XYZ file of C-alpha atoms in Angstrom:
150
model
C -82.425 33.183 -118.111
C -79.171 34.785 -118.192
C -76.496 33.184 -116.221
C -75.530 34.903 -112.474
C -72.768 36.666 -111.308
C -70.579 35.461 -108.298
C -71.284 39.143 -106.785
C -75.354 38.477 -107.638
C -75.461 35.116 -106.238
C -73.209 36.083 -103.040
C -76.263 38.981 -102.606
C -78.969 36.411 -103.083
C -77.377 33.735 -100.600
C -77.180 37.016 -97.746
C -80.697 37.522 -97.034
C -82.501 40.995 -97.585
C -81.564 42.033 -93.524
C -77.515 40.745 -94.368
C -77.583 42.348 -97.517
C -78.827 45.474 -96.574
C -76.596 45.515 -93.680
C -73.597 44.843 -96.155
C -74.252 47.320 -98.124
C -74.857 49.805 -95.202
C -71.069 48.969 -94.796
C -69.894 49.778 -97.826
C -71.257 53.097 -97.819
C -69.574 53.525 -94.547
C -66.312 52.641 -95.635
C -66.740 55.198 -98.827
C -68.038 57.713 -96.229
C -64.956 56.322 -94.240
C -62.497 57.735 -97.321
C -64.222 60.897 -97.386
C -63.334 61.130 -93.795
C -59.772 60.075 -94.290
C -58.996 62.287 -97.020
C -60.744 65.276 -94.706
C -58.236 64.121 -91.776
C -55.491 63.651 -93.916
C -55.955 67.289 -95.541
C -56.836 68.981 -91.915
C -53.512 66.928 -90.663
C -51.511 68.718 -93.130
C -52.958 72.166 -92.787
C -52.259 72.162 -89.202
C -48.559 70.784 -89.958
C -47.816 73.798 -92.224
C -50.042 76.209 -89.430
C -47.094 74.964 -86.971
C -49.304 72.104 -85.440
C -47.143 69.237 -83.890
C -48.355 65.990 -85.182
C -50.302 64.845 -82.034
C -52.212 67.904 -81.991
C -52.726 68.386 -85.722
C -54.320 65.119 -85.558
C -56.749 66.045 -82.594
C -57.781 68.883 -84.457
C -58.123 66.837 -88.081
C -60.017 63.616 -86.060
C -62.663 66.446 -85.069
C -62.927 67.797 -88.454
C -63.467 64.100 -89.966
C -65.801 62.918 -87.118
C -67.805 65.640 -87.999
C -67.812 65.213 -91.818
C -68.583 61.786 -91.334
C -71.623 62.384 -88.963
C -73.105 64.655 -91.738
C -72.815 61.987 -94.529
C -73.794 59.377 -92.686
C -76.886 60.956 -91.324
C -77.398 62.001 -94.699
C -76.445 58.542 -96.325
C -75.304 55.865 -94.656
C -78.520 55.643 -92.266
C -80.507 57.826 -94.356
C -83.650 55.732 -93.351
C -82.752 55.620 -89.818
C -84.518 57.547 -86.966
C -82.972 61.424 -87.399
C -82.589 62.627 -83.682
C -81.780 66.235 -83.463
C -78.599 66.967 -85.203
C -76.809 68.490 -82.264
C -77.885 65.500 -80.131
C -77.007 63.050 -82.531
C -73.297 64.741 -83.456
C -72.931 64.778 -80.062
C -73.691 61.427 -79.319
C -71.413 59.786 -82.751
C -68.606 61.576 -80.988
C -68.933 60.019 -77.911
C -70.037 56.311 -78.596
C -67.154 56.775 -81.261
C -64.656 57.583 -78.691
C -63.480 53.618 -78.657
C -62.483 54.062 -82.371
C -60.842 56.945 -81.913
C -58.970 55.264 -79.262
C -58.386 52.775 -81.734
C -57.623 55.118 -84.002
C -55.566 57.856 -82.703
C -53.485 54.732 -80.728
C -52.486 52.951 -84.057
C -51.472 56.413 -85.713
C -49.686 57.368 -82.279
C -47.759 54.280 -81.649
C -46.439 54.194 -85.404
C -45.680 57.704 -85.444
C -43.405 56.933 -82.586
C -42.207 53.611 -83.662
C -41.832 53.805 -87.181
C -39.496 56.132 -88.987
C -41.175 56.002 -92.570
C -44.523 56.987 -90.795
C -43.074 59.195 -88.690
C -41.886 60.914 -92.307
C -45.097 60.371 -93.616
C -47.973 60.837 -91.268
C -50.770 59.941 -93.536
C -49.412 56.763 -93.541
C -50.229 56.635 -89.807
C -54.003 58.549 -90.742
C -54.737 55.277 -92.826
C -53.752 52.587 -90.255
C -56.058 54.185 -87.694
C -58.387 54.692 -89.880
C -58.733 51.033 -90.793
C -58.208 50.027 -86.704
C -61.403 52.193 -85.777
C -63.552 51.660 -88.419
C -65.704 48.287 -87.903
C -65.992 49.108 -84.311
C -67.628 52.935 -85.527
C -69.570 51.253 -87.711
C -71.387 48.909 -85.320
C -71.471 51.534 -82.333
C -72.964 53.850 -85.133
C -75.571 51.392 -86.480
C -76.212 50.737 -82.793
C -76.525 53.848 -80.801
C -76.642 56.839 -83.184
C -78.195 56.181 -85.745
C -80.598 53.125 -84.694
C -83.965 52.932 -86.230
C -86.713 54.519 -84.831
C -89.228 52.740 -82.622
C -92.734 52.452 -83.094
């Protein structure tokens, strides 16, 4: 029998229910960086559309919430109960109101605060990014996309 793999034996010591939750979160963080690259792209768009930064970065959250919603109804929590779509957009953009705070408030405070990211905004996009994602990912797993009940 072939020798293990720290990665294999790190899976085996989880559990099935911590392993498949681990993993869950790893799709959410790639979902995550298709979200920040939508954000950053949006952010930058509305810059050269005359957008201020704070505003441009309303308008690019949206646009990543949204993408985000889709692929992680679609991936993420693929086997999760599927409430209506409208409902359930609705809903991620609420519960996930407490990362955007998270969010938006990291990117706003170093946008004021720091000159480089002030110059570079998507440094800012990242940082919030990072500072709202665990708490999206458990208000997600918990109220949008929780399993359905028998």
């Amino acid at each position: 029998m072939p020798a293990r793999t720290a990665a294999e034996t790190l899976i085996a010591r989880l559990g099935p229910e911590r392993r498949d939750g681990l993993l869950q979160f790893l799709r959410f963080g790639v979902v995550g960086t298709v979200g920040f690259l939508v954000d950053t792209a949006v952010l930058y768009a509305g810059l050269a559309l005359g957008l201020g930064l704070y505003s441009g970065r309303a308008v690019s959250y949206v646009a990543a919430a949204s993408t985000t919603w889709a692929l992680n109804r679609a991936w993420t929590f693929r086997d999760s109960g599927q409430a209506p779509a409208a409902r359930q957009w609705a809903l991620f953009l609420l519960v996930n109101l407490i990362g955007f705070a998270c969010n938006y408030g990291t990117y706003a405070a170093l946008i004021a605060f720091v000159p480089l990211v002030a110059a570079h905004p998507v440094l800012g996009v990242a940082a919030g990014a990072l500072a709202g994602m665990v708490g999206n990912f458990w208000l997600s797993r918990r109220f949008v996309f929780k399993a359905a009940t028998t």
